[in-house]
Coordinates of C-alpha atoms and ligand atoms in Angstrom, one line a residue:
X1 CA -9.6 7.4 -16.5
X2 CA -7.7 10.9 -17.3
X3 CA -4.3 11.0 -16.1
X4 CA -1.0 9.7 -15.9
X5 CA -0.9 6.1 -16.5
X6 CA 2.1 4.6 -18.4
X7 CA 1.7 5.3 -22.5
X8 CA 2.6 2.6 -24.7
X9 CA 5.0 4.8 -26.4
X10 CA 6.9 5.7 -22.8
X11 CA 10.4 4.3 -23.3
X12 CA 10.7 2.5 -19.7
X13 CA 7.5 1.2 -18.3
X14 CA 8.6 1.9 -14.9
X15 CA 5.8 0.5 -11.8
X16 CA 4.6 -1.6 -14.6
X17 CA 2.3 -3.6 -12.2
X18 CA 0.5 -5.2 -15.4
X19 CA 3.6 -7.3 -16.5
X20 CA 4.0 -9.3 -13.3
X21 CA 0.5 -9.1 -11.9
X22 CA 0.0 -13.3 -12.3
X23 CA 3.6 -13.7 -10.8
X24 CA 3.4 -11.0 -8.2
X25 CA 0.1 -12.3 -7.1
X26 CA 0.9 -15.8 -6.6
X27 CA 3.8 -15.0 -4.6
X28 CA 2.6 -13.0 -2.2
X29 CA -0.5 -15.0 -1.3
X30 CA 0.8 -17.2 1.1
X31 CA 4.4 -15.8 1.4
X32 CA 5.5 -14.7 5.1
X33 CA 5.8 -10.7 4.3
X34 CA 2.1 -10.3 3.2
X35 CA 0.3 -13.4 4.4
X36 CA 1.9 -13.7 7.7
X37 CA 3.0 -9.9 8.4
X38 CA 1.4 -6.8 6.2
X39 CA -1.9 -8.2 5.7
X40 CA -2.5 -9.5 9.1
X41 CA -1.0 -6.3 10.6
X42 CA -3.4 -4.2 8.6
X43 CA -6.2 -6.2 9.4
X44 CA -5.4 -5.6 13.3
X45 CA -5.1 -2.3 13.1
X46 CA -8.5 -2.0 11.5
X47 CA -10.4 -3.8 13.8
X48 CA -14.2 -4.8 13.2
X49 CA -14.7 -3.5 10.3
X50 CA -18.2 -5.3 10.3
X51 CA -20.4 -3.3 8.1
X52 CA -17.8 -0.3 7.3
X53 CA -17.6 0.9 4.0
X54 CA -13.8 0.3 3.1
X55 CA -11.9 2.1 -0.1
X56 CA -9.1 -0.3 -0.5
X57 CA -6.8 1.9 -2.6
X58 CA -4.1 0.0 -4.6
X59 CA -5.9 -3.3 -3.9
X60 CA -3.9 -5.5 -6.3
X61 CA -5.4 -8.8 -7.0
X62 CA -7.3 -8.4 -4.0
X63 CA -6.2 -10.7 -1.2
X64 CA -6.6 -7.8 1.3
X65 CA -10.2 -6.7 -0.3
X66 CA -10.9 -10.5 0.3
X67 CA -10.0 -10.7 4.0
X68 CA -11.7 -7.2 4.4
X69 CA -15.3 -8.7 3.1
X70 CA -14.7 -11.7 5.0
X71 CA -15.1 -9.5 8.1
X72 CA -17.9 -7.9 7.0
X73 CA -17.1 -4.8 5.2
X74 CA -18.3 -2.9 2.4
X75 CA -15.3 -3.2 0.1
X76 CA -14.7 -0.7 -3.0
X77 CA -11.1 -1.6 -4.5
X78 CA -9.2 0.5 -6.8
X79 CA -5.9 0.4 -8.6
X80 CA -3.8 1.7 -11.5
X81 CA -3.2 -1.6 -12.9
X82 CA -5.6 -3.6 -15.2
X83 CA -3.8 -6.5 -14.6
X84 CA -4.2 -6.5 -11.3
X85 CA -7.7 -5.7 -11.0
X86 CA -8.3 -8.4 -13.5
X87 CA -7.1 -10.7 -11.0
X88 CA -9.1 -8.9 -8.2
X89 CA -12.3 -9.2 -10.0
X90 CA -11.7 -13.1 -10.5
X91 CA -11.1 -13.5 -6.8
X92 CA -14.1 -11.2 -5.6
X93 CA -16.6 -11.5 -8.4
X94 CA -19.5 -9.2 -7.6
X95 CA -18.9 -8.5 -3.8
X96 CA -16.5 -6.1 -4.7
X97 CA -16.8 -2.6 -6.8
X98 CA -13.7 -2.6 -8.7
X99 CA -12.4 1.0 -10.5
X100 CA -9.5 1.7 -12.5
X101 CA -7.7 4.6 -10.6
X102 CA -4.6 6.2 -10.5
X103 CA -3.9 7.6 -6.8
X104 CA -2.3 10.8 -8.7
X105 CA -5.9 11.8 -9.8
X106 CA -9.2 12.5 -8.3
X107 CA -10.9 9.8 -6.6
X108 CA -14.0 9.2 -8.4
X109 CA -16.1 9.3 -5.2
X110 CA -18.5 11.4 -3.2
X111 CA -17.3 13.6 -0.2
X112 CA -18.0 11.4 2.7
X113 CA -18.4 8.2 1.0
X114 CA -16.1 5.8 2.8
X115 CA -15.7 5.1 6.5
X116 CA -12.1 4.0 6.0
X117 CA -9.4 3.8 3.5
X118 CA -6.7 1.3 3.4
X119 CA -3.6 2.0 1.6
X120 CA -1.8 -0.9 2.5
X121 CA 1.7 -0.4 0.5
X122 CA 1.3 1.7 -2.2
X123 CA 2.0 5.3 -0.8
X124 CA 5.6 4.6 -1.4
X125 CA 4.8 4.6 -5.1
X126 CA 3.9 8.3 -4.9
X127 CA 6.4 11.4 -5.3
X128 CA 3.9 13.6 -3.5
X129 CA 1.7 12.6 -1.0
X130 CA 0.0 15.4 -0.4
X131 CA -3.0 15.6 -3.3
X132 CA -3.7 11.9 -3.0
X133 CA -4.1 12.3 1.0
X134 CA -6.4 15.2 0.3
X135 CA -8.8 13.2 -1.5
X136 CA -8.7 10.5 0.8
X137 CA -9.4 12.6 3.5
X138 CA -12.1 14.1 1.5
X139 CA -14.1 10.8 0.4
X140 CA -13.7 9.9 4.5
X141 CA -16.6 10.4 6.5
X142 CA -15.7 12.6 9.7
X143 CA -14.3 10.7 12.4
X144 CA -12.9 7.8 9.3
X145 CA -10.0 6.7 9.4
X146 CA -7.2 6.1 7.1
X147 CA -4.8 3.1 7.6
X148 CA -1.6 3.1 5.7
X149 CA 1.7 1.5 5.5
X150 CA 4.8 1.4 3.6
X151 CA 8.5 0.7 3.0
X152 CA 9.9 1.5 6.8
X153 CA 12.3 4.3 6.3
X154 CA 15.1 2.1 8.0
X155 CA 14.9 0.0 5.1
X156 CA 14.1 2.6 2.5
X157 CA 17.2 4.7 3.6
X158 CA 19.9 1.5 3.5
X159 CA 18.8 0.1 0.4
X160 CA 21.2 2.1 -1.9
X161 CA 25.0 3.6 -1.6
X162 CA 25.7 5.8 -1.3
X163 CA 23.0 6.5 1.2
X164 CA 20.5 9.5 0.1
X165 CA 20.0 12.5 2.6
X166 CA 17.8 11.2 4.9
X167 CA 15.5 14.3 5.0
X168 CA 15.3 14.9 1.0
X169 CA 12.2 13.2 -1.2
X170 CA 14.4 10.8 -3.1
X171 CA 13.5 7.5 -5.1
X172 CA 15.2 4.8 -6.2
X173 CA 14.2 1.9 -8.7
X174 CA 14.5 -2.0 -8.1
X175 CA 13.8 -4.4 -10.7
X176 CA 11.0 -6.9 -9.2
X177 CA 11.0 -10.6 -11.2
X178 CA 8.2 -12.7 -11.0
X179 CA 7.9 -16.0 -13.0
X180 CA 10.6 -14.3 -15.4
X181 CA 8.8 -11.2 -16.1
X182 CA 10.7 -8.1 -14.9
X183 CA 9.5 -4.9 -14.1
X184 CA 11.3 -1.7 -12.8
X185 CA 9.6 -0.1 -10.0
X186 CA 10.2 3.2 -8.4
X187 CA 10.2 4.1 -4.8
X188 CA 9.8 7.3 -3.0
X189 CA 11.4 7.3 0.7
X190 CA 10.5 10.0 3.1
X191 CA 11.6 11.0 6.4
X192 CA 9.3 10.1 9.2
X193 CA 8.9 13.7 9.7
X194 CA 7.8 13.9 6.5
X195 CA 5.1 11.7 6.0
X196 CA 3.6 12.5 9.6
X197 CA 3.7 16.2 8.5
X198 CA 2.2 15.0 5.2
X199 CA -0.9 13.0 7.0
X200 CA -1.4 16.2 9.4
X201 CA -1.5 19.0 6.3
X202 CA -4.0 16.4 4.7
X203 CA -6.1 17.4 7.7
X204 CA -5.8 14.5 9.4
X205 CA -4.9 13.2 13.1
X206 CA -2.2 10.9 13.9
X207 CA -3.8 7.9 16.0
X208 CA -1.1 4.7 15.7
X209 CA 2.2 4.4 14.8
X210 CA 3.2 1.1 14.6
X211 CA 6.0 -1.3 14.0
X212 CA 4.1 -4.5 14.4
X213 CA 5.7 -8.5 14.6
X214 CA 4.7 -10.9 12.3
X215 CA 2.1 -13.5 12.8
X216 CA 3.6 -16.2 15.4
X217 CA 1.7 -18.9 13.2
X218 CA 4.8 -18.1 10.5
X219 CA 7.6 -19.3 13.0
X220 CA 7.8 -23.0 11.8
X221 CA 6.7 -22.1 8.3
X222 CA 9.6 -19.6 7.7
X223 CA 12.1 -20.4 10.5
X224 CA 14.8 -18.2 9.3
X225 CA 13.0 -15.6 7.5
X226 CA 10.9 -15.3 10.6
X227 CA 13.9 -14.7 12.6
X228 CA 15.0 -11.7 10.6
X229 CA 12.0 -10.4 9.8
X230 CA 10.9 -10.4 13.4
X231 CA 14.6 -8.3 14.9
X232 CA 14.6 -6.0 12.0
X233 CA 12.3 -3.2 10.7
X234 CA 10.3 -3.7 7.3
X235 CA 7.1 -1.7 6.9
X236 CA 5.6 0.8 9.3
X237 CA 2.3 1.2 9.7
X238 CA -0.1 4.4 10.2
X239 CA -3.6 4.9 11.6
X240 CA -4.8 8.4 11.1
X241 CA -8.4 10.1 11.5
X242 CA -10.4 12.5 10.1
X243 CA -11.5 14.6 13.0
X244 CA -14.9 14.2 14.0
X245 CA -17.6 17.2 13.5
Ligands
SAM1 C1 2.6 -3.9 -3.4 S1 0.8 -3.6 -4.1 C2 0.2 -3.5 -2.7 C3 -1.3 -4.9 -2.6 C4 -2.2 -4.7 -1.6 N1 -2.5 -3.2 -1.2 C5 -1.7 -5.4 -0.3 O1 -1.4 -4.9 0.6 O2 -1.6 -6.3 -0.4 C6 0.9 -2.7 -4.8 C7 -0.7 -1.8 -5.8 O3 -0.5 -0.7 -5.7 C8 -0.8 -0.3 -6.8 N2 -0.4 0.8 -7.3 C9 0.9 1.6 -7.6 N3 0.9 2.7 -8.4 C10 0.0 3.4 -7.8 C11 -0.9 4.7 -8.3 N4 -0.4 5.4 -8.6 N5 -2.2 4.5 -8.1 C12 -3.0 3.7 -8.3 N6 -2.4 2.1 -7.9 C13 -1.0 2.2 -7.7 C14 0.2 -1.4 -8.0 O4 -0.5 -1.2 -9.2 C15 -0.2 -2.7 -6.9 O5 -1.1 -3.4 -7.5

């Protein structure tokens, strides 16, 4: 794909998911935050997806894609990381079409090709949501849905000191280490209003803003972390819709 993927000559490879693909995938397979909170919350918002054409944007190693497929969706996965896509391919075989796509570039799909776009924990890597949301809207059919989750602003804005201007579009970096391999990730913070305004500017209608609870099944598995996660926000979830014709 043409675009802005980090080149080998870059002095710092920010958001290098290739470097941590194996470790990230293993760590998030059965953990509290992904397996018992983010994925079930997204699936609950999606509801019955049987027969729906779902674009999973930022599919990583495909855990959520697999759950959507198991519920009868016809899933296409896209991600910027070749390493993540290789893991997704190993998990999903021929069940899910996988493409290497940077979400800052035009999407290689026809207008109206999907009933749902699921962008789970990926939009907060983007400085400007506008072009990406416009593309997501384009590939959705009238009445289609974008289901998205991002870092909750309360967490994002209290993560660094001094605290930034809440209303400014600011970024911070954070080193993620999995299995001894470190990658510097850059996350973009947006106010709640900036997020909802970006959705509506792209032509979406707000349907749901959700601050879900973790799956109760995790209470016994992760007693301390469950208590923390169930009493403070972590991610923010949206369902926005393309108006029907
Ligand atoms: C935190 S993981 C999300 C995993 C999955 N959506 C889930 O919720 O289980 C973020 C994924 O987004 C991908 N990503 C980050 N920036 C991207 C971009 N600009 N274009 C496409 N994918 C991107 C990363 O490679 C990574 O696989």
